[in-house]
Structures are given as structure tokens and as C-alpha cells.
Short mmCIF file of C-alpha atoms and ligand atoms in Angstrom, two decimals:
data_model
loop_
_atom_site.label_atom_id
_atom_site.label_comp_id
_atom_site.label_asym_id
_atom_site.label_seq_id
_atom_site.Cartn_x
_atom_site.Cartn_y
_atom_site.Cartn_z
CA MET I 1 -10.86 12.27 16.55
CA ILE I 2 -8.99 14.99 14.72
CA TYR I 3 -6.15 14.86 12.24
CA LYS I 4 -2.95 16.82 12.52
CA GLY I 5 -0.28 17.47 9.92
CA THR I 6 3.08 15.85 10.67
CA ARG I 7 4.82 19.16 9.92
CA GLY I 8 2.57 21.25 12.10
CA GLU I 9 -0.44 22.11 9.99
CA LYS I 10 -3.55 22.81 12.02
CA SER I 11 -5.99 20.08 12.95
CA ILE I 12 -8.89 19.11 10.70
CA THR I 13 -11.62 16.48 10.57
CA SER I 14 -11.23 13.12 8.86
CA SER I 15 -13.40 14.20 5.91
CA GLU I 16 -11.18 17.19 5.31
CA ALA I 17 -8.04 15.08 5.64
CA ILE I 18 -9.32 12.52 3.13
CA ILE I 19 -10.23 15.20 0.62
CA LYS I 20 -6.97 17.13 0.93
CA GLY I 21 -4.77 14.02 0.86
CA ILE I 22 -1.64 15.93 1.84
CA ALA I 23 -1.20 19.00 4.04
CA GLU I 24 -0.30 22.31 2.40
CA ASP I 25 3.11 22.33 4.04
CA GLY I 26 3.86 18.90 2.56
CA GLY I 27 3.11 17.03 5.82
CA LEU I 28 0.87 13.98 6.12
CA TYR I 29 -2.25 13.77 8.24
CA VAL I 30 -2.19 11.59 11.33
CA PRO I 31 -4.85 10.85 13.97
CA ASN I 32 -4.31 12.73 17.23
CA GLU I 33 -4.60 9.50 19.21
CA PHE I 34 -4.82 5.76 18.71
CA PRO I 35 -8.29 4.51 19.62
CA LYS I 36 -8.28 1.26 21.57
CA ILE I 37 -9.96 -1.97 20.53
CA ASP I 38 -12.62 -1.97 23.26
CA ILE I 39 -14.68 -5.06 22.49
CA PRO I 40 -13.22 -8.33 23.84
CA PHE I 41 -11.55 -10.43 21.16
CA SER I 42 -13.80 -13.32 22.17
CA ASN I 43 -16.76 -11.27 20.90
CA LEU I 44 -14.99 -9.78 17.90
CA ILE I 45 -14.19 -13.22 16.47
CA ASN I 46 -17.81 -13.44 15.34
CA TYR I 47 -17.55 -10.32 13.17
CA ASP I 48 -17.16 -10.80 9.44
CA TYR I 49 -14.71 -8.61 7.52
CA LYS I 50 -17.22 -5.87 6.79
CA GLN I 51 -18.55 -5.70 10.33
CA LEU I 52 -15.04 -5.45 11.68
CA CYS I 53 -14.22 -2.77 9.14
CA VAL I 54 -17.23 -0.70 10.23
CA TYR I 55 -16.19 -1.08 13.86
CA ILE I 56 -12.61 0.06 13.22
CA LEU I 57 -13.44 2.90 10.83
CA LYS I 58 -16.04 4.30 13.22
CA LYS I 59 -13.25 4.92 15.69
CA TYR I 60 -11.22 6.92 13.22
CA LEU I 61 -13.87 8.65 11.10
CA THR I 62 -15.76 10.21 13.96
CA ASP I 63 -17.36 12.87 11.78
CA PHE I 64 -19.00 10.17 9.59
CA THR I 65 -22.29 8.64 10.67
CA GLU I 66 -22.52 4.89 11.09
CA GLU I 67 -24.80 4.78 8.04
CA GLU I 68 -22.20 6.60 5.96
CA ILE I 69 -19.46 4.22 7.04
CA LYS I 70 -21.63 1.22 6.28
CA TYR I 71 -22.45 2.61 2.86
CA CYS I 72 -18.72 2.89 2.11
CA VAL I 73 -17.75 -0.51 3.53
CA TYR I 74 -20.55 -2.55 1.98
CA ASN I 75 -20.02 -1.03 -1.46
CA ALA I 76 -16.28 -1.57 -1.30
CA TYR I 77 -16.02 -5.15 -0.07
CA ASP I 78 -18.68 -6.79 -2.22
CA ASN I 79 -18.34 -9.54 -4.80
CA LYS I 80 -15.52 -7.80 -6.64
CA PHE I 81 -13.48 -9.72 -4.08
CA ILE I 82 -13.51 -13.33 -5.11
CA LYS I 83 -13.27 -14.71 -1.57
CA ASP I 84 -15.98 -14.17 1.01
CA GLU I 85 -13.38 -13.67 3.72
CA ILE I 86 -12.03 -10.71 1.65
CA ALA I 87 -8.57 -11.31 3.16
CA PRO I 88 -8.08 -15.07 3.66
CA LEU I 89 -5.35 -16.38 5.93
CA VAL I 90 -3.68 -19.48 4.52
CA LYS I 91 -1.51 -21.76 6.61
CA VAL I 92 1.56 -23.04 4.80
CA GLY I 93 3.85 -25.19 6.89
CA GLU I 94 4.24 -23.29 10.14
CA GLU I 95 3.47 -19.88 8.71
CA PHE I 96 0.34 -17.94 7.90
CA PHE I 97 0.03 -16.08 4.63
CA LEU I 98 -2.44 -13.24 4.68
CA GLU I 99 -3.57 -13.16 1.05
CA LEU I 100 -4.47 -9.58 0.32
CA TYR I 101 -4.73 -9.98 -3.44
CA HIS I 102 -8.17 -11.36 -4.13
CA GLY I 103 -9.60 -8.01 -5.24
CA PRO I 104 -10.17 -6.90 -8.84
CA THR I 105 -6.56 -5.90 -9.65
CA LEU I 106 -4.81 -8.77 -7.85
CA ALA I 107 -2.71 -6.73 -5.44
CA PHE I 108 -3.24 -5.60 -1.86
CA LYS I 109 -3.83 -2.03 -3.04
CA ASP I 110 -7.45 -3.09 -3.71
CA MET I 111 -8.00 -3.45 0.02
CA ALA I 112 -7.87 0.31 0.43
CA LEU I 113 -8.59 1.60 -3.06
CA SER I 114 -11.95 -0.15 -3.29
CA ILE I 115 -13.17 1.93 -0.39
CA LEU I 116 -11.33 5.23 -0.90
CA PRO I 117 -13.65 6.54 -3.66
CA TYR I 118 -16.66 6.00 -1.39
CA LEU I 119 -14.96 7.66 1.56
CA LEU I 120 -14.01 10.58 -0.64
CA LYS I 121 -17.45 11.01 -2.16
CA THR I 122 -19.08 10.84 1.24
CA ALA I 123 -16.60 13.35 2.64
CA CYS I 124 -17.34 15.76 -0.24
CA ARG I 125 -21.06 15.42 0.29
CA LYS I 126 -20.67 16.11 4.00
CA LEU I 127 -18.66 19.25 3.38
CA GLY I 128 -20.84 20.47 0.50
CA ILE I 129 -17.96 20.47 -1.96
CA GLN I 130 -19.12 21.07 -5.52
CA ASP I 131 -15.75 21.04 -7.27
CA GLU I 132 -14.73 18.05 -9.30
CA ILE I 133 -12.08 16.00 -7.49
CA VAL I 134 -9.01 15.19 -9.57
CA ILE I 135 -7.10 12.21 -8.21
CA LEU I 136 -3.40 12.50 -9.03
CA THR I 137 -1.41 9.36 -8.48
CA ALA I 138 2.14 8.20 -8.96
CA THR I 139 2.41 4.45 -9.08
CA SER I 140 5.09 1.81 -8.88
CA GLY I 141 2.61 -0.47 -10.65
CA ASP I 142 -0.15 -1.72 -8.41
CA THR I 143 -1.63 1.48 -6.98
CA GLY I 144 -2.28 2.82 -10.47
CA LYS I 145 -4.54 0.04 -11.62
CA ALA I 146 -6.28 -0.31 -8.26
CA ALA I 147 -6.98 3.44 -8.16
CA LEU I 148 -8.18 3.47 -11.78
CA GLN I 149 -10.47 0.56 -11.05
CA GLY I 150 -11.80 2.23 -7.92
CA PHE I 151 -12.42 5.64 -9.45
CA ALA I 152 -13.43 4.75 -13.04
CA ASN I 153 -16.80 6.30 -13.79
CA VAL I 154 -17.24 7.62 -10.25
CA GLU I 155 -19.28 10.75 -10.73
CA GLY I 156 -17.63 14.00 -9.71
CA THR I 157 -14.10 12.61 -10.02
CA LYS I 158 -11.32 12.36 -12.56
CA ILE I 159 -8.20 10.30 -12.13
CA ILE I 160 -4.75 10.77 -13.62
CA VAL I 161 -2.11 8.07 -13.10
CA PHE I 162 1.62 8.43 -13.79
CA PHE I 163 3.75 5.31 -13.94
CA PRO I 164 7.47 4.76 -14.68
CA GLU I 165 7.47 3.55 -18.28
CA GLU I 166 10.33 1.11 -17.71
CA GLY I 167 9.59 0.33 -14.08
CA VAL I 168 6.46 -1.81 -14.10
CA SER I 169 5.75 -5.36 -15.27
CA SER I 170 4.08 -5.90 -18.68
CA ILE I 171 0.99 -7.19 -16.95
CA GLN I 172 0.81 -4.15 -14.69
CA LYS I 173 1.25 -1.87 -17.67
CA ALA I 174 -1.36 -3.70 -19.72
CA GLN I 175 -3.79 -3.48 -16.82
CA MET I 176 -3.41 0.29 -16.71
CA ILE I 177 -3.31 1.26 -20.36
CA THR I 178 -6.45 -0.74 -21.12
CA GLN I 179 -8.45 1.01 -18.39
CA GLN I 180 -11.88 2.14 -19.50
CA GLY I 181 -13.79 5.15 -18.18
CA GLU I 182 -14.09 8.66 -19.61
CA ASN I 183 -12.71 10.12 -16.39
CA THR I 184 -9.42 8.18 -16.51
CA HIS I 185 -6.05 9.27 -17.89
CA VAL I 186 -2.87 7.16 -17.78
CA VAL I 187 0.62 8.44 -18.59
CA GLY I 188 3.99 6.68 -18.69
CA ILE I 189 6.92 8.82 -17.63
CA TYR I 190 10.61 8.57 -18.37
CA GLY I 191 12.12 8.03 -14.94
CA ASN I 192 11.60 5.83 -11.92
CA PHE I 193 8.88 5.76 -9.27
CA ASP I 194 10.63 8.28 -7.04
CA ASP I 195 10.75 10.73 -9.96
CA ALA I 196 7.04 10.25 -10.53
CA GLN I 197 6.19 10.57 -6.84
CA ARG I 198 8.30 13.70 -6.42
CA ALA I 199 6.78 15.36 -9.50
CA VAL I 200 3.26 14.61 -8.26
CA LYS I 201 4.03 15.96 -4.79
CA GLU I 202 5.35 19.15 -6.39
CA ILE I 203 2.07 19.60 -8.19
CA PHE I 204 0.14 19.19 -4.94
CA ASN I 205 2.32 21.91 -3.43
CA ASP I 206 2.15 24.26 -6.42
CA LYS I 207 -0.19 26.95 -5.04
CA GLU I 208 -0.45 28.88 -8.29
CA PHE I 209 -1.41 25.84 -10.32
CA ASN I 210 -3.91 24.75 -7.66
CA ASN I 211 -5.52 28.21 -7.78
CA ILE I 212 -5.83 28.11 -11.55
CA LEU I 213 -7.59 24.77 -11.27
CA LYS I 214 -9.74 26.00 -8.40
CA ASP I 215 -11.10 28.71 -10.74
CA LYS I 216 -12.05 25.94 -13.15
CA LYS I 217 -13.79 24.08 -10.31
CA TYR I 218 -11.21 21.35 -9.96
CA MET I 219 -9.58 20.19 -6.78
CA PHE I 220 -6.67 17.77 -6.44
CA SER I 221 -6.62 14.83 -4.11
CA SER I 222 -4.40 11.81 -3.76
CA ALA I 223 -4.99 8.09 -3.96
CA ASN I 224 -1.44 7.35 -2.84
CA SER I 225 -0.84 5.94 0.58
CA ILE I 226 -0.10 9.44 1.81
CA ASN I 227 -3.90 9.75 1.99
CA ILE I 228 -5.11 8.79 5.45
CA GLY I 229 -8.21 7.34 3.80
CA ARG I 230 -6.00 4.65 2.36
CA LEU I 231 -4.08 3.87 5.47
CA LEU I 232 -7.00 3.34 7.85
CA PRO I 233 -8.83 0.57 5.94
CA GLN I 234 -5.54 -1.36 5.93
CA VAL I 235 -5.53 -1.57 9.72
CA VAL I 236 -8.56 -3.84 9.52
CA TYR I 237 -7.00 -6.91 7.93
CA TYR I 238 -4.32 -7.25 10.58
CA ILE I 239 -6.94 -7.34 13.29
CA TYR I 240 -9.12 -9.63 11.19
CA SER I 241 -6.34 -12.16 10.66
CA TYR I 242 -5.45 -12.18 14.36
CA LEU I 243 -9.10 -12.89 15.18
CA PHE I 244 -9.16 -15.62 12.56
CA MET I 245 -6.17 -17.34 14.20
CA LEU I 246 -7.92 -17.05 17.53
CA LYS I 247 -11.06 -18.56 16.11
CA GLN I 248 -9.10 -21.42 14.58
CA GLU I 249 -7.42 -21.93 17.94
CA GLU I 250 -4.02 -21.39 16.40
CA ILE I 251 -3.33 -18.89 19.20
CA ARG I 252 -4.69 -18.16 22.66
CA GLU I 253 -6.30 -14.85 23.56
CA GLY I 254 -3.61 -12.29 24.26
CA GLU I 255 -0.85 -14.34 22.60
CA SER I 256 1.40 -12.12 20.57
CA ILE I 257 2.31 -12.73 16.94
CA ASN I 258 4.77 -11.31 14.43
CA VAL I 259 3.77 -9.56 11.25
CA VAL I 260 6.02 -9.50 8.19
CA VAL I 261 5.37 -6.97 5.44
CA PRO I 262 7.11 -6.55 2.08
CA THR I 263 7.62 -2.83 2.17
CA GLY I 264 7.93 0.01 -0.32
CA ASN I 265 6.22 3.24 0.60
CA PHE I 266 5.75 2.06 4.19
CA GLY I 267 1.95 2.23 4.09
CA ASN I 268 1.07 -1.41 4.66
CA ILE I 269 3.41 -1.95 7.58
CA LEU I 270 2.42 1.37 9.12
CA ALA I 271 -1.16 0.08 9.20
CA ALA I 272 0.11 -2.91 11.20
CA TYR I 273 1.85 -0.48 13.57
CA TYR I 274 -1.46 1.34 14.01
CA ALA I 275 -3.14 -2.00 14.77
CA LYS I 276 -0.50 -2.65 17.42
CA LYS I 277 -1.06 0.81 18.90
CA MET I 278 -4.77 0.03 19.09
CA GLY I 279 -4.01 -2.96 21.27
CA LEU I 280 -3.46 -5.84 18.85
CA PRO I 281 -0.80 -8.11 20.41
CA ILE I 282 1.92 -7.79 17.81
CA ASN I 283 5.42 -8.71 18.91
CA LYS I 284 7.67 -7.62 16.04
CA LEU I 285 6.78 -5.70 12.93
CA ILE I 286 9.16 -7.17 10.40
CA CYS I 287 9.92 -4.77 7.58
CA ALA I 288 11.18 -6.56 4.47
CA SER I 289 13.00 -4.66 1.73
CA ASN I 290 14.37 -5.76 -1.61
CA GLU I 291 17.78 -4.61 -2.87
CA ASN I 292 16.59 -1.02 -2.50
CA ASN I 293 17.24 -1.53 1.19
CA VAL I 294 17.09 2.03 2.44
CA LEU I 295 14.48 1.14 5.09
CA CYS I 296 16.46 -1.85 6.26
CA ASP I 297 19.46 0.42 6.91
CA PHE I 298 17.20 2.93 8.62
CA PHE I 299 15.85 0.41 11.11
CA ASN I 300 19.26 -1.02 11.81
CA GLU I 301 21.23 2.23 12.07
CA GLY I 302 18.78 5.07 12.59
CA ILE I 303 20.08 6.73 9.43
CA TYR I 304 17.92 7.28 6.39
CA ASN I 305 20.05 7.75 3.31
CA LYS I 306 18.53 7.71 -0.14
CA ASN I 307 21.82 8.62 -1.81
CA ARG I 308 22.42 5.26 -3.41
CA GLU I 309 21.90 3.52 -6.68
CA PHE I 310 18.26 2.87 -7.58
CA LYS I 311 17.84 -0.77 -8.50
CA VAL I 312 15.19 -2.27 -10.73
CA THR I 313 14.31 -5.58 -9.07
CA SER I 314 11.90 -8.47 -9.50
CA SER I 315 9.65 -6.85 -6.89
CA PRO I 316 9.00 -3.54 -8.67
CA SER I 317 6.28 -2.33 -6.33
CA MET I 318 8.97 -2.03 -3.69
CA ASP I 319 11.53 -0.25 -5.86
CA ILE I 320 11.40 2.92 -3.85
CA LEU I 321 14.06 5.03 -2.17
CA ILE I 322 11.79 7.59 -0.54
CA SER I 323 9.18 5.85 1.58
CA SER I 324 6.62 8.57 2.15
CA ASN I 325 4.75 7.02 5.03
CA LEU I 326 7.86 6.79 7.15
CA GLU I 327 7.19 10.46 7.91
CA ARG I 328 4.15 9.36 9.91
CA LEU I 329 6.23 6.91 11.94
CA LEU I 330 8.82 9.64 12.59
CA TYR I 331 6.04 11.81 13.93
CA HIS I 332 4.73 9.13 16.27
CA ILE I 333 8.14 8.07 17.59
CA SER I 334 9.33 11.64 18.12
CA GLY I 335 6.58 12.18 20.69
CA GLU I 336 4.51 13.98 18.03
CA ASP I 337 7.13 16.67 17.65
CA GLU I 338 6.43 18.46 14.39
CA SER I 339 9.60 20.53 14.58
CA ILE I 340 11.70 17.36 14.55
CA VAL I 341 9.75 16.03 11.55
CA ARG I 342 10.10 19.33 9.70
CA ASP I 343 13.82 19.32 10.31
CA LEU I 344 14.29 15.69 9.17
CA MET I 345 12.18 16.22 6.06
CA ARG I 346 14.15 19.36 5.20
CA LYS I 347 17.33 17.34 5.46
CA LEU I 348 15.88 14.57 3.33
CA ASN I 349 14.94 17.11 0.72
CA ASN I 350 18.25 19.00 0.76
CA GLU I 351 20.82 16.31 1.50
CA GLY I 352 18.89 13.12 0.77
CA LYS I 353 19.74 11.94 4.26
CA TYR I 354 18.89 12.32 7.93
CA VAL I 355 19.81 10.80 11.30
CA ILE I 356 17.26 10.32 14.08
CA ASN I 357 18.01 11.02 17.75
CA GLU I 358 18.58 8.33 20.40
CA ASN I 359 15.08 8.57 21.86
CA MET I 360 13.55 7.93 18.50
CA LYS I 361 15.97 5.12 17.84
CA ASN I 362 14.80 3.43 21.02
CA GLU I 363 11.26 3.56 19.76
CA LEU I 364 12.25 1.46 16.74
CA LYS I 365 12.48 -1.64 18.90
CA ASP I 366 9.00 -2.66 17.75
CA PHE I 367 10.56 -3.31 14.35
CA TYR I 368 13.00 -5.74 12.82
CA SER I 369 14.23 -5.23 9.28
CA GLY I 370 16.08 -7.17 6.64
CA PHE I 371 16.28 -7.44 2.88
CA ALA I 372 16.37 -10.07 0.14
CA SER I 373 18.29 -10.01 -3.13
CA ASP I 374 16.63 -11.05 -6.39
CA LYS I 375 18.52 -14.32 -6.29
CA GLU I 376 17.25 -15.11 -2.80
CA THR I 377 13.75 -14.11 -3.84
CA TYR I 378 13.76 -16.56 -6.75
CA LYS I 379 15.15 -19.33 -4.59
CA ILE I 380 12.47 -19.01 -1.95
CA ILE I 381 9.67 -19.09 -4.52
CA LYS I 382 11.07 -22.32 -5.88
CA ASP I 383 11.71 -23.89 -2.48
CA VAL I 384 8.25 -23.15 -1.14
CA PHE I 385 6.59 -24.33 -4.31
CA GLU I 386 8.52 -27.57 -4.36
CA TYR I 387 8.17 -28.25 -0.66
CA ASP I 388 4.67 -26.95 0.14
CA LYS I 389 3.09 -26.59 -3.32
CA TYR I 390 2.34 -23.00 -2.44
CA LEU I 391 2.91 -20.41 -5.14
CA MET I 392 3.83 -16.89 -4.14
CA ASP I 393 4.73 -13.73 -5.98
CA THR I 394 8.09 -11.97 -5.79
CA HIS I 395 7.02 -9.36 -3.21
CA THR I 396 5.66 -11.95 -0.83
CA ALA I 397 8.82 -13.97 -1.36
CA VAL I 398 10.95 -11.04 -0.22
CA ALA I 399 8.94 -10.97 2.99
CA TYR I 400 9.21 -14.69 3.50
CA LYS I 401 12.97 -14.71 2.96
CA VAL I 402 13.45 -11.93 5.49
CA TYR I 403 11.25 -13.80 7.94
CA ARG I 404 13.36 -16.94 7.63
CA ASP I 405 16.45 -14.88 8.38
CA TYR I 406 14.69 -13.34 11.37
CA LYS I 407 13.72 -16.74 12.70
CA ASN I 408 17.26 -18.03 12.34
CA VAL I 409 18.87 -15.06 13.97
CA MET I 410 16.34 -14.27 16.69
CA LYS I 411 15.31 -17.84 17.49
CA ASP I 412 11.75 -16.62 17.87
CA ASN I 413 9.02 -19.21 17.35
CA LYS I 414 6.02 -16.95 17.78
CA LYS I 415 3.23 -17.47 15.26
CA THR I 416 3.76 -15.21 12.30
CA ILE I 417 1.62 -13.62 9.62
CA ILE I 418 3.23 -12.84 6.29
CA ALA I 419 1.46 -10.22 4.24
CA SER I 420 1.04 -11.65 0.76
CA THR I 421 0.64 -8.59 -1.39
CA ALA I 422 0.16 -9.75 -4.97
CA SER I 423 -0.98 -12.66 -7.06
CA PRO I 424 1.93 -14.56 -8.63
CA PHE I 425 0.15 -14.08 -11.96
CA LYS I 426 0.90 -10.37 -11.82
CA PHE I 427 4.59 -11.10 -12.21
CA PRO I 428 4.65 -14.21 -14.42
CA ARG I 429 8.10 -13.64 -15.93
CA ASP I 430 9.89 -13.53 -12.61
CA VAL I 431 7.83 -16.29 -11.06
CA CYS I 432 8.48 -18.55 -14.07
CA LYS I 433 12.15 -17.72 -13.91
CA ALA I 434 12.19 -18.63 -10.23
CA LEU I 435 10.52 -21.95 -10.93
CA GLY I 436 12.95 -22.72 -13.72
CA ILE I 437 10.31 -22.65 -16.43
CA ASP I 438 11.92 -21.90 -19.79
CA ASN I 439 10.60 -18.46 -20.68
CA ASN I 440 12.96 -16.86 -23.12
CA ASP I 441 10.89 -16.73 -26.27
CA LEU I 442 7.50 -16.22 -24.63
CA ASP I 443 5.83 -12.92 -23.84
CA ASP I 444 4.28 -12.25 -20.44
CA PHE I 445 0.83 -13.14 -21.67
CA GLN I 446 1.94 -16.52 -22.93
CA LEU I 447 3.71 -17.03 -19.64
CA LEU I 448 0.40 -16.74 -17.81
CA ASP I 449 -0.76 -19.96 -19.45
CA LYS I 450 2.52 -21.64 -18.91
CA LEU I 451 2.54 -20.76 -15.22
CA SER I 452 -1.05 -21.81 -14.84
CA SER I 453 -0.47 -25.28 -16.23
CA PHE I 454 2.85 -25.75 -14.46
CA ALA I 455 1.48 -24.84 -11.03
CA ASN I 456 -1.96 -26.23 -11.70
CA VAL I 457 -3.61 -22.97 -10.62
CA SER I 458 -6.04 -21.16 -12.89
CA ILE I 459 -5.33 -17.64 -14.10
CA PRO I 460 -7.32 -15.20 -11.95
CA ASN I 461 -10.29 -13.49 -13.60
CA GLY I 462 -8.86 -10.00 -13.36
CA ILE I 463 -6.20 -10.72 -15.98
CA SER I 464 -7.29 -13.82 -17.88
CA ASP I 465 -8.51 -11.74 -20.87
CA ILE I 466 -5.96 -8.95 -20.59
CA GLN I 467 -4.29 -9.57 -23.90
CA ASP I 468 -7.51 -9.06 -25.82
CA ARG I 469 -8.33 -5.74 -24.24
CA LYS I 470 -7.98 -2.61 -26.32
CA VAL I 471 -5.18 -0.18 -25.48
CA ILE I 472 -6.84 3.09 -24.57
CA HIS I 473 -4.00 5.15 -23.16
CA ASN I 474 -0.70 5.65 -24.93
CA ASN I 475 0.74 8.79 -23.41
CA LEU I 476 4.37 9.22 -22.56
CA CYS I 477 6.06 12.26 -21.02
CA LYS I 478 9.18 13.54 -19.29
CA LYS I 479 9.09 14.14 -15.56
CA GLU I 480 9.05 17.90 -16.18
CA GLU I 481 5.91 17.59 -18.29
CA LEU I 482 3.36 16.33 -15.78
CA LYS I 483 1.67 19.69 -15.58
CA SER I 484 1.06 19.93 -19.31
CA GLN I 485 -0.35 16.39 -19.32
CA ILE I 486 -2.77 17.42 -16.59
CA GLU I 487 -3.71 20.62 -18.43
CA LYS I 488 -4.31 18.70 -21.60
CA PHE I 489 -6.57 16.15 -19.97
CA LEU I 490 -8.54 18.67 -17.92
CA LYS I 491 -8.63 21.12 -20.84
CA VAL I 492 -7.48 24.08 -18.76
C1 LIG Q 501 2.55 -1.46 -3.02
C2 LIG Q 501 3.06 -2.82 -2.86
C3 LIG Q 501 3.98 -3.14 -1.85
C4 LIG Q 501 4.54 -2.11 -0.91
O1 LIG Q 501 3.55 -1.62 -0.02
P1 LIG Q 501 3.78 -0.24 0.74
O2 LIG Q 501 2.50 0.02 1.46
O3 LIG Q 501 4.06 0.78 -0.32
O4 LIG Q 501 4.93 -0.43 1.65
C5 LIG Q 501 4.38 -4.46 -1.73
N1 LIG Q 501 3.93 -5.40 -2.58
C6 LIG Q 501 3.07 -5.13 -3.56
C7 LIG Q 501 2.64 -6.22 -4.48
C8 LIG Q 501 2.59 -3.84 -3.74
O5 LIG Q 501 1.73 -3.57 -4.72
#
């Protein structure tokens, strides 16, 4: 297996792709083929999460030994996940919620960011890299904490996280600014997530700055979902949940299911697309957006247009107008034509807009897309809680709302998995508001208790003591000042 850049950069091994994060020409690394699931499902149902993960990763990381992959997998998915299944599938009414938030930071980002540091360290060891790896990350809230948690105190690495000061929930912010570890640095920026992501990408592409750091024995890498090392571990839970349904006899072998994903940067749903390409019987990939519905328009019209108002919603981890991983999908559906991708990305950069050709549009038939407003999001949280006593967060609610619309319109009764991407306790203000709990004079930390007693669910460990933790990072900068923040922290 080799990895190619979506904009034409030459092929490299998986270790190199994981270390580099992003290609020098700005492209993203993609596998040159989709390996097939080649063990019968009836045998695979006996694999636990870790065994399945080893099996899948072996197909993609062909330059790693089996021992190396096991080392990464078994260190990542240990008891920092509070459920033995790692990614439990919970049946609520007719639907199946794939709860991806039982890791240390209570969002699905843990699924990949618990393993990425191990993959990266192993890759460096394999290639004899001595430089210190500096992880640069822009976050819409959840990636930041999950990456900090994953990389804190990992020898040979430093991590710098930039988050939109006004664009994350108080709990998300508190999680990040209380992060311990000498090698961590957290900075709020004035601007939104797209500003942060763009500024970070510019730094990756700044040759001069990279050379200066190279002389000081530093090397940048990314923990954002542009890193292939983050995407691949996410393929596993879709296959795992299908096998679980098979085992529970909810489906028959070969029966196809739908997958619904609340989408921001297009990483999570792209992993489901990869699972489908590997042979998992997925009928529709349902892409759910919030009011920043740029992807929804793309799937319905074949036009990507980010020239629109940026909205701050109750699902902040999806408040994104430039979904980076879509570039990988464009590559796959263009027949791996890097000149088409280059052209579209140039247009996105210059005009904020591009239109795909008819052939590519035809390839989008695997997808369905819709969006939910904040009002609809609140309503669905309340309805499901009242009717099924199941509490979900705002992101998951967006997905569920879009799924209900899909079911109404398409009259499709196939079994469906809804990716549940965060604990409701990560967004207590919005969840309380949805449930009609009076919350005006309480802060987010007080709301945790209120929500816990109202819903009769205990506050998850990862945040139960958050208010008492010491603030360690209080840096704030403009989007033009990222470089000086990096220089200051690295002392270059
Ligand atoms: C990151 C995130 C998303 C969006 O996932 P993408 O892979 O960026 O599409 C959705 N929900 C939550 C809670 C998240 O943290």
C-alpha cells in the first residue's frame, strides 16, 4: 500500500504520510487502493475491537510490522475508554446509536487521537527520525482536547493547539486550558475555526519557516483529520458496529444498512465511505450538517460555495465552512484525477467556490445530505428524551433530525446507525435549554449537576472535576500571530 497526494505529490509509505500530515503542495494523502475485507463476516464477529483494529490497520499500514500495529492498538484502546466495547452500539427505538464518546475527552475524536501518537512515534522510529515532532492543530473544540490528551508528555513531541476563543463551549475551553504536560501549548485566537484552520495550513506550507525550524531540529506534523493516521482508525468502528448488529441478529449477513454522521470537516463520514469501499454493505452515507450547510448544498447541487455567512450554532464542532477532507472524496470520485482536484482547490482558494463535473456528480449517489436548524436540534433532543429516555448531545441530534427527514422522504426502512459523536455533558447549556431546564443564572459547571440530576445520568469522569482544575494556558492571539506564538513556545 502506498499513499499519494490528492494534488499530485509523489507516492510515499504510510509512515511517511503519517509523519508529514499534509503534502507539500497542500494536498492530502490517500491510499492508492481500497483493501477488501477478506475474512468472512461470520468469522469476524468473534473479534473484539482491538483485534478488528489490528486486522484493518494491517491492510493500510503495510510498512508496519504486526507487532508494531499491536503495540499502537493495545496502548490506545485500553482502560482510558470506560466501556470494554470501546464503541458501544445502543438501540433506541428502531435506531442504533454508535456511541463514540466513551474515551477520555468525551468526544469521538478520542477514537483516532488515542492511537495517533503511537502511530507517529512508531513511524518516526522506523524512519530513524531524530527531530522533535511539533503537532500543530486547529480545533473547533473537540480535536484540541483529544490531541492534547493523546500527546501530553509523549517523549519527542510537542503540541500546540489553536482554538477560536468565542467558538467553543465553556466545557471544551476549560478542558483545553487546564491541560497539563510540559510539552503542551494552548492558544485562543480571535476568529472562527476556518480562520484557525487556514492559518495553521499556511504555516505547514511556509517553506522558509519550516526550514528555520528544521535547523533547530523541529518538524511539524498535524493531528487534524487531514492526517491519514487519524482517518484510518475511524474506519474500524463502522465495521465493528456492523458486525455487532450481525452478532445480535439485528441484520442478516450481507444486509445493507445506512450510516448517518454529523459532519464538519468530513473526516468521520469519509471513514464510513472507506469502510463501504472495503466491502462493508452500506446503503446510504447520510451527511448531516447544521445551519452551516455548505456540504448539504454540495451533495444536492454539486456546487461547493463557502461564500456565505458563518453561523455559530449549538453544534460548534460542526461550525465549519471549509471541510478539508472533502478533498479526498473529490479525488476518489474524479477517478483519482489530481489535475481536477488541483483545479477545484485553486478555485476554492481564489473564488471560495467550485462546481464538479457530471461524472463526479453521479458518484455522489452513495450519499444523502440534509441539515438541521438549532431549533430542530433542540426539539429532537427533547422528544427523544421524553419518549425514549435517551439523552443525546447537540451534534448527534443534528444527525438524528436529518435521518428522520431522510426516512420520511425516501421511505427507506433499512437498519440505520447514527454516529453519536459527543457526550451530552460536553454541551450542558444547549442540552439543558433543549430539555427546558431553567438555566439562565447558572454557569456551565453548575449546569452539569443540574443535567445529571434531571436526566438521572452521572457526570462522566473526564469532566466531573473540571471546575477545580487549575488554568494553565491563558494565551490569546490574532490570526496573523500564530507564527510568533509558535516561536515563543519553541524558543526559536
Ligand atoms: C469533530 C466533531 C464532529 C465533526 O466530525 P468531522 O470528522 O469533522 O466531520 C461532529 N461532532 C463532534 C462532537 C465532533 O467533535
